[in-house]
XYZ file of C-alpha atoms in Angstrom:
581
model
C 2.974 -36.338 27.830
C -0.172 -38.419 27.452
C -2.679 -37.155 24.869
C -6.236 -38.172 24.158
C -7.396 -38.076 20.558
C -10.792 -36.382 20.329
C -12.775 -36.526 17.113
C -16.427 -35.929 18.010
C -17.972 -32.678 16.895
C -21.563 -31.456 16.688
C -22.907 -31.481 13.163
C -21.869 -28.276 11.457
C -25.280 -27.442 10.029
C -25.956 -23.799 9.249
C -29.103 -23.692 11.393
C -31.164 -20.622 10.937
C -38.508 -27.212 23.491
C -39.700 -30.522 23.917
C -40.399 -33.457 26.231
C -38.440 -36.650 25.820
C -40.620 -39.725 26.087
C -39.912 -43.390 26.806
C -37.173 -43.344 24.232
C -35.743 -40.001 23.358
C -33.190 -38.037 21.321
C -29.801 -36.930 22.370
C -27.389 -34.456 20.985
C -26.126 -33.173 17.757
C -22.546 -33.321 16.634
C -20.940 -33.995 13.224
C -17.764 -35.974 13.006
C -14.576 -34.018 12.742
C -12.515 -34.976 9.723
C -9.279 -34.934 11.646
C -8.338 -35.778 15.198
C -7.124 -32.946 17.328
C -4.788 -33.355 20.269
C -5.820 -33.287 23.879
C -9.296 -34.468 24.654
C -11.503 -31.986 26.433
C -14.404 -33.081 28.612
C -16.899 -31.966 25.983
C -15.840 -34.541 23.443
C -17.376 -37.897 22.895
C -15.446 -40.978 23.852
C -17.101 -42.823 21.016
C -14.748 -40.804 18.877
C -11.691 -41.144 21.080
C -10.733 -44.686 20.249
C -7.829 -44.926 17.872
C -9.006 -48.344 16.716
C -12.358 -48.783 14.924
C -14.926 -50.539 17.072
C -18.492 -51.719 16.914
C -21.121 -49.633 18.652
C -23.237 -51.484 21.185
C -26.870 -52.337 20.621
C -29.915 -50.768 22.238
C -32.625 -52.372 24.290
C -36.269 -52.150 23.247
C -38.011 -48.847 23.883
C -39.997 -48.451 27.056
C -39.829 -47.302 30.641
C -39.450 -49.582 33.620
C -41.662 -48.673 36.574
C -40.801 -48.625 40.249
C -44.067 -49.318 42.047
C -42.652 -48.329 45.421
C -42.250 -44.639 46.128
C -39.194 -45.482 48.181
C -37.654 -48.379 46.290
C -33.983 -49.065 46.956
C -31.574 -47.148 44.765
C -29.263 -50.089 44.164
C -28.999 -51.789 40.768
C -31.423 -54.505 39.767
C -30.369 -58.104 40.318
C -29.730 -58.609 36.616
C -27.635 -55.459 36.160
C -24.483 -56.476 34.264
C -21.048 -55.972 35.758
C -20.144 -53.738 32.803
C -21.739 -52.360 29.635
C -22.530 -54.993 27.065
C -24.081 -54.686 23.626
C -27.602 -53.951 24.802
C -29.066 -51.203 27.003
C -32.255 -49.304 27.709
C -33.430 -46.823 25.095
C -32.909 -43.172 26.069
C -35.404 -41.399 28.302
C -35.615 -38.378 30.583
C -37.447 -37.608 33.787
C -39.177 -34.538 32.308
C -42.987 -34.488 32.442
C -45.082 -35.369 29.403
C -46.996 -32.647 27.578
C -50.474 -32.292 29.121
C -53.219 -32.853 26.561
C -56.907 -31.912 26.769
C -59.644 -34.506 26.427
C -61.074 -32.929 23.291
C -61.341 -33.913 19.667
C -57.931 -34.122 17.998
C -56.608 -34.061 14.439
C -53.121 -35.227 13.438
C -51.043 -34.016 10.496
C -47.786 -35.597 9.342
C -45.335 -32.735 8.815
C -42.175 -34.574 7.790
C -41.055 -38.147 7.174
C -37.467 -38.612 6.084
C -34.226 -40.529 6.332
C -31.255 -38.243 6.932
C -28.035 -39.545 5.398
C -26.224 -36.276 4.654
C -26.815 -32.534 4.803
C -29.722 -32.489 2.349
C -32.822 -30.949 3.976
C -36.209 -32.583 3.788
C -38.652 -30.270 2.014
C -42.413 -30.645 1.908
C -45.667 -28.754 2.275
C -47.816 -28.251 5.349
C -51.614 -28.052 5.099
C -53.728 -27.080 8.148
C -55.939 -29.823 9.598
C -59.646 -30.037 8.876
C -62.210 -31.040 11.454
C -60.718 -29.387 14.558
C -61.381 -25.735 13.770
C -58.643 -23.117 13.508
C -58.423 -22.126 17.179
C -56.921 -24.897 19.268
C -56.559 -25.458 22.985
C -53.260 -27.264 22.440
C -50.945 -28.194 19.560
C -48.396 -30.937 20.255
C -45.438 -31.794 18.058
C -44.108 -35.348 18.208
C -40.934 -36.705 16.671
C -40.478 -40.475 16.407
C -37.032 -41.613 15.376
C -34.934 -44.703 14.948
C -31.328 -45.328 14.006
C -28.941 -48.271 14.095
C -25.283 -48.865 13.376
C -22.559 -46.396 14.309
C -23.149 -42.656 14.322
C -22.406 -39.414 16.111
C -25.056 -37.324 17.823
C -26.595 -34.779 15.456
C -28.346 -31.414 15.675
C -31.581 -30.743 13.804
C -34.306 -28.187 13.177
C -37.818 -27.989 11.741
C -39.251 -24.935 9.981
C -42.839 -24.388 8.864
C -43.471 -21.299 6.771
C -39.975 -20.132 7.658
C -40.705 -20.253 11.411
C -38.429 -22.445 13.513
C -40.794 -24.450 15.689
C -38.434 -27.180 16.870
C -34.750 -27.775 17.454
C -33.540 -31.147 18.625
C -30.668 -33.585 18.677
C -30.209 -37.329 18.345
C -28.918 -40.276 20.374
C -25.795 -42.214 19.475
C -27.084 -45.588 18.261
C -26.260 -49.252 18.636
C -25.782 -51.783 15.809
C -29.180 -53.336 16.563
C -30.880 -49.946 16.640
C -32.617 -47.651 19.062
C -35.899 -45.764 18.944
C -36.867 -42.510 20.611
C -39.713 -40.027 20.761
C -39.891 -36.355 21.662
C -42.947 -34.214 22.346
C -43.160 -30.433 22.486
C -45.999 -28.012 23.164
C -46.015 -25.760 20.095
C -49.343 -24.022 20.693
C -47.594 -20.633 20.641
C -47.071 -21.067 16.879
C -50.809 -21.402 16.144
C -50.716 -18.380 13.818
C -48.230 -20.259 11.635
C -50.320 -23.434 11.688
C -53.462 -21.678 10.490
C -51.825 -21.151 7.100
C -50.313 -23.622 4.672
C -46.597 -23.299 4.101
C -43.322 -24.861 3.111
C -41.695 -27.373 5.449
C -37.946 -27.668 5.850
C -36.281 -30.119 8.198
C -32.651 -31.060 8.565
C -30.686 -33.301 10.867
C -27.247 -33.009 9.338
C -25.619 -36.421 9.091
C -22.720 -38.283 7.521
C -23.115 -41.880 6.386
C -20.116 -43.779 5.032
C -18.290 -47.078 5.536
C -17.504 -46.148 9.149
C -20.505 -44.092 10.275
C -23.449 -46.188 9.158
C -26.382 -44.799 11.129
C -29.206 -43.427 8.974
C -31.584 -41.197 10.955
C -35.152 -42.284 10.204
C -37.654 -39.775 11.610
C -41.323 -38.873 11.412
C -42.805 -35.643 12.780
C -46.507 -35.089 13.403
C -48.597 -32.237 14.781
C -51.698 -33.085 16.795
C -54.313 -30.343 17.147
C -56.736 -30.409 20.083
C -60.027 -28.579 19.606
C -61.137 -25.856 22.012
C -62.354 -27.003 25.409
C -60.972 -29.285 28.079
C -59.273 -28.514 31.356
C -55.666 -28.238 30.174
C -54.390 -24.671 30.403
C -52.499 -23.072 27.568
C -50.350 -19.974 27.941
C -51.401 -16.753 26.227
C -51.114 -17.389 22.496
C -49.676 -14.611 20.293
C -51.742 -13.237 17.443
C -48.853 -13.311 14.989
C -45.597 -15.243 14.596
C -43.071 -13.402 12.439
C -39.657 -14.141 10.982
C -36.917 -11.755 9.940
C -36.721 -10.707 6.304
C -33.111 -10.033 5.286
C -32.336 -9.332 8.925
C -35.228 -6.875 9.395
C -38.518 -6.998 11.258
C -41.752 -5.243 10.303
C -44.412 -5.575 12.994
C -48.152 -4.957 12.655
C -48.786 -1.304 13.552
C -51.123 -2.286 16.387
C -48.632 -4.493 18.281
C -48.859 -4.065 22.038
C -46.574 -6.895 23.193
C -43.530 -8.240 21.334
C -41.329 -11.183 22.365
C -38.340 -12.474 20.386
C -37.269 -16.127 20.575
C -33.693 -17.065 19.725
C -32.779 -20.749 19.389
C -29.139 -20.145 20.296
C -26.868 -23.191 20.141
C -23.114 -23.457 20.160
C -22.196 -26.181 17.712
C -20.623 -26.597 14.303
C -17.775 -28.951 15.130
C -15.444 -26.459 16.767
C -14.626 -25.320 20.276
C -17.800 -23.239 20.532
C -19.638 -26.511 21.004
C -18.130 -26.506 24.500
C -17.487 -22.788 24.887
C -17.531 -23.021 28.702
C -14.090 -24.707 28.585
C -12.255 -22.277 26.302
C -9.248 -20.333 27.596
C -7.344 -17.222 26.458
C -3.638 -16.974 25.763
C -1.195 -17.659 27.357
C -2.981 -20.561 29.070
C -1.825 -23.870 27.472
C -5.114 -25.545 26.561
C -6.424 -27.095 23.377
C -9.398 -24.731 22.897
C -8.771 -21.005 22.748
C -10.971 -17.923 22.859
C -9.677 -14.358 23.038
C -11.176 -13.563 26.452
C -12.011 -17.008 27.754
C -15.326 -18.812 28.318
C -17.821 -16.034 29.090
C -20.658 -16.007 26.559
C -23.678 -13.734 26.360
C -26.381 -13.728 23.676
C -27.402 -10.178 22.775
C -30.214 -8.869 20.597
C -30.196 -5.367 19.123
C -32.869 -3.272 17.450
C -31.489 -0.796 14.910
C -28.069 -1.185 16.509
C -29.322 -0.470 20.044
C -28.999 -3.125 22.743
C -32.486 -4.513 23.438
C -31.882 -7.765 25.318
C -29.186 -9.882 26.990
C -29.190 -13.516 28.151
C -26.964 -16.320 29.371
C -26.907 -19.250 26.925
C -27.704 -22.612 28.467
C -24.520 -24.748 28.747
C -25.920 -27.769 26.923
C -23.904 -30.983 27.105
C -24.721 -33.137 24.104
C -24.759 -36.921 24.298
C -21.223 -37.139 22.961
C -20.053 -34.800 25.710
C -17.340 -34.906 28.345
C -15.355 -37.612 26.522
C -17.691 -40.319 27.751
C -20.737 -41.677 25.843
C -21.428 -44.126 28.670
C -22.827 -41.163 30.605
C -25.588 -40.587 28.064
C -26.823 -43.836 26.516
C -29.966 -43.823 28.668
C -30.318 -40.427 30.407
C -29.221 -37.239 28.625
C -28.181 -34.024 30.310
C -30.771 -31.285 30.857
C -32.143 -29.821 27.622
C -30.089 -32.065 25.358
C -33.433 -33.229 23.951
C -35.311 -30.020 24.689
C -33.458 -27.140 23.071
C -35.397 -24.191 24.417
C -35.225 -20.756 22.835
C -34.015 -17.731 24.756
C -36.866 -15.253 25.165
C -36.448 -11.476 25.051
C -39.325 -9.158 25.926
C -39.052 -6.371 23.331
C -42.305 -4.648 24.346
C -40.461 -1.455 25.401
C -39.543 -1.135 21.706
C -43.129 -1.572 20.460
C -43.755 2.153 20.012
C -40.632 2.376 17.859
C -41.334 -0.804 15.890
C -44.958 0.091 15.149
C -44.106 2.770 12.597
C -44.742 0.397 9.689
C -41.113 0.397 8.576
C -38.600 -2.485 8.632
C -36.173 -2.387 11.576
C -32.815 -4.109 11.781
C -32.612 -7.013 14.248
C -29.171 -8.404 15.065
C -28.242 -11.288 17.350
C -24.631 -11.775 18.425
C -22.737 -13.866 20.958
C -20.253 -12.047 23.169
C -16.931 -13.850 23.590
C -16.762 -15.702 20.278
C -13.365 -15.026 18.665
C -13.574 -12.753 15.631
C -14.201 -14.661 12.418
C -14.942 -17.924 14.230
C -18.171 -19.783 13.492
C -20.027 -22.171 15.717
C -23.206 -20.423 16.892
C -26.654 -20.583 15.343
C -29.133 -17.899 16.378
C -32.393 -18.103 14.368
C -35.097 -15.668 15.459
C -38.888 -15.950 15.728
C -40.933 -12.940 16.865
C -44.229 -13.377 18.744
C -46.673 -10.463 18.606
C -49.851 -9.683 20.537
C -52.089 -7.083 18.863
C -54.663 -4.536 20.028
C -57.819 -5.659 18.202
C -59.487 -2.264 18.737
C -56.698 -0.091 17.334
C -55.244 0.064 13.836
C -52.153 1.833 15.164
C -50.689 1.584 18.641
C -48.281 4.457 19.164
C -45.753 4.757 21.942
C -42.134 5.442 22.773
C -38.946 3.860 24.028
C -38.109 5.835 27.165
C -35.048 4.119 28.657
C -32.139 1.914 27.644
C -29.580 1.639 30.436
C -26.789 -0.906 30.163
C -24.184 -1.497 32.814
C -20.560 -2.236 32.034
C -20.018 -5.752 30.746
C -17.728 -7.701 33.080
C -15.536 -10.368 31.500
C -12.372 -11.226 33.372
C -10.330 -14.433 33.209
C -7.302 -14.976 35.438
C -4.775 -17.645 34.484
C -2.652 -19.224 37.206
C 0.124 -21.512 35.926
C 1.422 -24.499 37.838
C 1.499 -28.286 37.919
C -2.257 -27.844 37.791
C -3.127 -25.045 35.382
C -6.099 -22.910 36.464
C -8.387 -20.358 34.865
C -10.860 -18.396 36.990
C -13.534 -16.431 35.150
C -16.012 -13.812 36.306
C -18.525 -12.323 33.897
C -21.790 -10.460 33.960
C -23.954 -7.664 32.606
C -27.040 -5.581 33.441
C -29.640 -4.067 31.139
C -32.825 -2.100 31.740
C -35.229 -1.123 28.956
C -38.517 0.737 29.355
C -41.229 2.143 27.148
C -44.951 2.659 26.761
C -47.723 2.056 24.244
C -51.028 3.909 23.996
C -53.584 1.139 23.587
C -57.373 1.056 23.373
C -57.372 0.338 27.103
C -55.023 3.170 28.000
C -51.322 3.814 28.287
C -49.323 0.736 29.294
C -45.733 0.975 30.555
C -43.359 -1.999 30.348
C -39.990 -2.157 32.099
C -37.603 -5.076 31.575
C -34.612 -5.558 33.884
C -32.109 -8.360 33.305
C -28.977 -9.214 35.274
C -26.476 -11.877 34.185
C -23.605 -13.429 36.132
C -21.118 -16.249 35.540
C -18.313 -17.658 37.650
C -16.177 -20.626 36.682
C -13.030 -22.398 37.838
C -11.333 -24.538 35.186
C -8.253 -26.557 36.104
C -6.259 -29.144 34.164
C -2.934 -30.926 34.184
C -0.253 -31.381 31.543
C -1.745 -33.154 28.518
C -5.217 -32.477 29.918
C -5.166 -35.915 31.480
C -7.140 -34.333 34.285
C -9.622 -31.722 33.119
C -12.204 -30.211 35.459
C -14.718 -27.381 35.522
C -16.992 -25.966 38.178
C -19.266 -23.199 36.894
C -22.468 -21.344 37.695
C -24.543 -19.080 35.465
C -27.436 -16.921 36.680
C -29.937 -15.017 34.548
C -32.394 -12.868 36.515
C -35.232 -11.068 34.759
C -38.005 -8.806 36.043
C -40.782 -7.584 33.737
C -43.099 -4.906 35.161
C -46.339 -3.965 33.362
C -48.192 -0.877 34.606
C -51.371 0.461 33.085
C -53.929 -2.329 32.943
C -55.291 -2.302 36.453
C -52.942 -3.255 39.310
C -49.244 -3.367 38.454
C -48.157 -6.804 37.216
C -44.653 -8.112 37.921
C -43.054 -11.325 36.687
C -39.716 -12.299 38.250
C -37.657 -15.157 36.831
C -34.448 -16.401 38.427
C -32.549 -18.941 36.293
C -29.510 -20.876 37.528
C -27.399 -23.290 35.478
C -24.603 -25.345 37.048
C -21.849 -27.665 35.852
C -19.401 -29.555 38.063
C -17.315 -32.255 36.413
C -13.923 -33.902 36.126
C -12.477 -36.181 33.465
C -9.326 -38.139 34.328
C -7.202 -40.338 32.068
C -5.010 -42.672 34.155
C -1.707 -44.241 33.134
C -3.502 -47.466 32.205
C -5.785 -45.516 29.818
C -8.772 -45.867 32.138
C -10.846 -42.749 31.514
C -13.306 -41.674 34.216
C -15.821 -38.846 34.087
C -17.787 -37.639 37.108
C -20.326 -34.942 36.321
C -23.285 -33.076 37.807
C -25.461 -30.703 35.755
C -28.265 -28.475 37.011
C -31.076 -26.513 35.378
C -33.096 -24.480 37.888
C -35.666 -21.725 37.646
C -37.872 -19.833 40.093
C -40.788 -17.835 38.679
C -43.091 -15.536 40.681
C -45.915 -13.393 39.342
C -47.652 -10.697 41.362
C -50.587 -8.395 40.699
C -50.932 -5.305 42.822
C -48.254 -6.702 45.143
C -50.052 -10.020 45.753
C -48.608 -13.248 44.382
C -50.882 -14.831 41.784
C -48.795 -17.718 40.414
C -45.421 -19.261 41.149
C -43.274 -22.234 40.157
C -39.955 -23.871 40.990
C -37.976 -26.105 38.626
C -34.976 -28.247 39.575
C -33.661 -30.648 36.915
C -30.454 -32.311 38.132
C -28.357 -34.902 36.306
C -25.459 -36.868 37.853
C -23.179 -39.380 36.181
C -20.044 -41.417 36.866
C -18.628 -43.579 34.060
C -15.281 -45.283 33.402
C -13.875 -47.184 30.427
C -10.569 -48.059 28.782
C -9.766 -45.567 26.029
C -7.909 -46.123 22.764
C -9.007 -49.754 22.357
C -11.768 -51.511 20.381
C -15.161 -51.336 22.059
C -15.157 -54.973 23.147
C -12.071 -54.209 25.242
C -13.395 -51.071 26.934
C -14.868 -52.773 30.015
C -17.077 -49.770 30.651
C -19.086 -49.178 33.799
C -21.335 -46.256 34.574
C -24.151 -45.035 36.796
C -26.380 -42.084 35.955
C -29.417 -40.440 37.496
C -31.824 -37.588 36.933
C -34.307 -35.962 39.259
C -36.818 -33.570 37.702
C -38.886 -31.534 40.181
C -41.479 -28.951 39.147
C -43.903 -27.572 41.693
C -45.886 -24.424 42.380
C -49.356 -22.941 42.208
C -50.366 -25.381 39.437
C -49.378 -28.492 41.394
C -46.276 -30.638 41.503
C -44.300 -33.206 39.525
C -41.325 -35.186 40.831
C -39.623 -38.065 38.992
C -36.343 -39.889 39.583
C -34.502 -42.126 37.116
C -31.411 -44.210 37.959
C -29.337 -46.446 35.663
C -26.357 -48.769 36.027
C -24.433 -50.118 33.030
C -27.300 -49.098 30.756
C -30.015 -50.832 32.802
C -32.814 -48.718 34.255
C -32.775 -49.593 37.959
C -35.218 -47.006 39.269
C -38.121 -45.019 37.835
C -39.953 -43.353 40.713
C -42.636 -40.691 40.667
C -43.445 -38.993 43.942
C -45.166 -35.732 44.781
């Protein structure tokens, strides 16, 4: 029986959305102290080799441009026959953050070198010269690292509010650089006050893993004015105090953000591949791979969501998939949003209320998920107290069924899903406003593998449909969001130790807003990654003879316009960068 030794794990930091630029971050995973048998697709091949090896070097930061909208997709003339010791710095096809042409003020929030699990701590002071009401606030992380290192997970808190969660690329000996931008305007309430800063990218530096993570984070504040739109900004940004939430008594809209990530160095880092007994697989979970992130208010179910199946840059046993283009959201760890407005009448009593976040499907007593919570609140400026009531909480039966079929190719088929409807009203200065939130989740997956997991494959789809109806401020407003996440991949280890991974990942969303039955705004997102990489496992890096092609197409279009960008790489060389709309 052939076994792969897998050692890569996401950094086990006890953690309480961004745009990747010309060079960008990847994922977060701490090294496991001991190898475990049977490599699963989620593990990094950089940690599969039984013999120590040198990590390759990175090319200078930057983005090659394809001046032709229909340039050939084939590799450039100077594309190497296999990976060498130099490749393009990481980048994604995601759009840059739009910035207004107004006066700006920059503040350095953190500047640190992460060598271990010691957080950076500092103090934030609001900017002077750009007012205290901004049209846009943009966070930027600039990082560099060289040597040998795993991908790592990190966070940034200001005044206790988590404003950013990110991950890092796996470096080369000569070093790589990356930058990430994120629109953080929604946290303006936090930025108007000074506060403590805490940042951590958990890391291990020793004789083997030499990469020190050198990062700088700045906030740039753009004064009012300009043509760039900014979404409705909450009046307050709150955090939980000992697991409880106390809202202002005049809250009329409440949204919770949960930065849910499966990590910590165990199987929950790649929860979508876990299997129940008696299936013979290296990662177990009592009921299989279905996961659902739930939020409760005073013990009552208030929100449900599918977690995004993030693949970090050490993922699927093959780092050659990720050196240039990461999978969707690997550099943009977006929070799950829950509209808790139906609970506003209950929460506005001036008392603390218990808020609990849990992940369905995680085996009892097993760690691996971080679920920090921010709460965004919009207030009624003309009322000291907004009363109201929770009128409906209706949850369907949670479906979670995994069927194991033994054979020369083992197979696990999973079907999961859940429905929840919450409704309530608030009596505001502009009348009674009813809010109804309906959310429907579904997951299907087919996981099959052979003896020794020498072939390991998964095809899975997750859908998360949400409808929020607001009635009471003029015509009825409805916002419908349909989210679809897909994963289709196979890793194969041949008799000659040639390991090949073929993988496609998808992040899609359709959003429609109507007012009085007429559509007012709409958008469609389709972010698709594909990769195919092969190398010789269990040998020093200079004997791996790795080859790999990757691509990403990011399409976003709708009532606000369109954006369409395609990136293609071969053996670490960027062969196409095309924008077309």
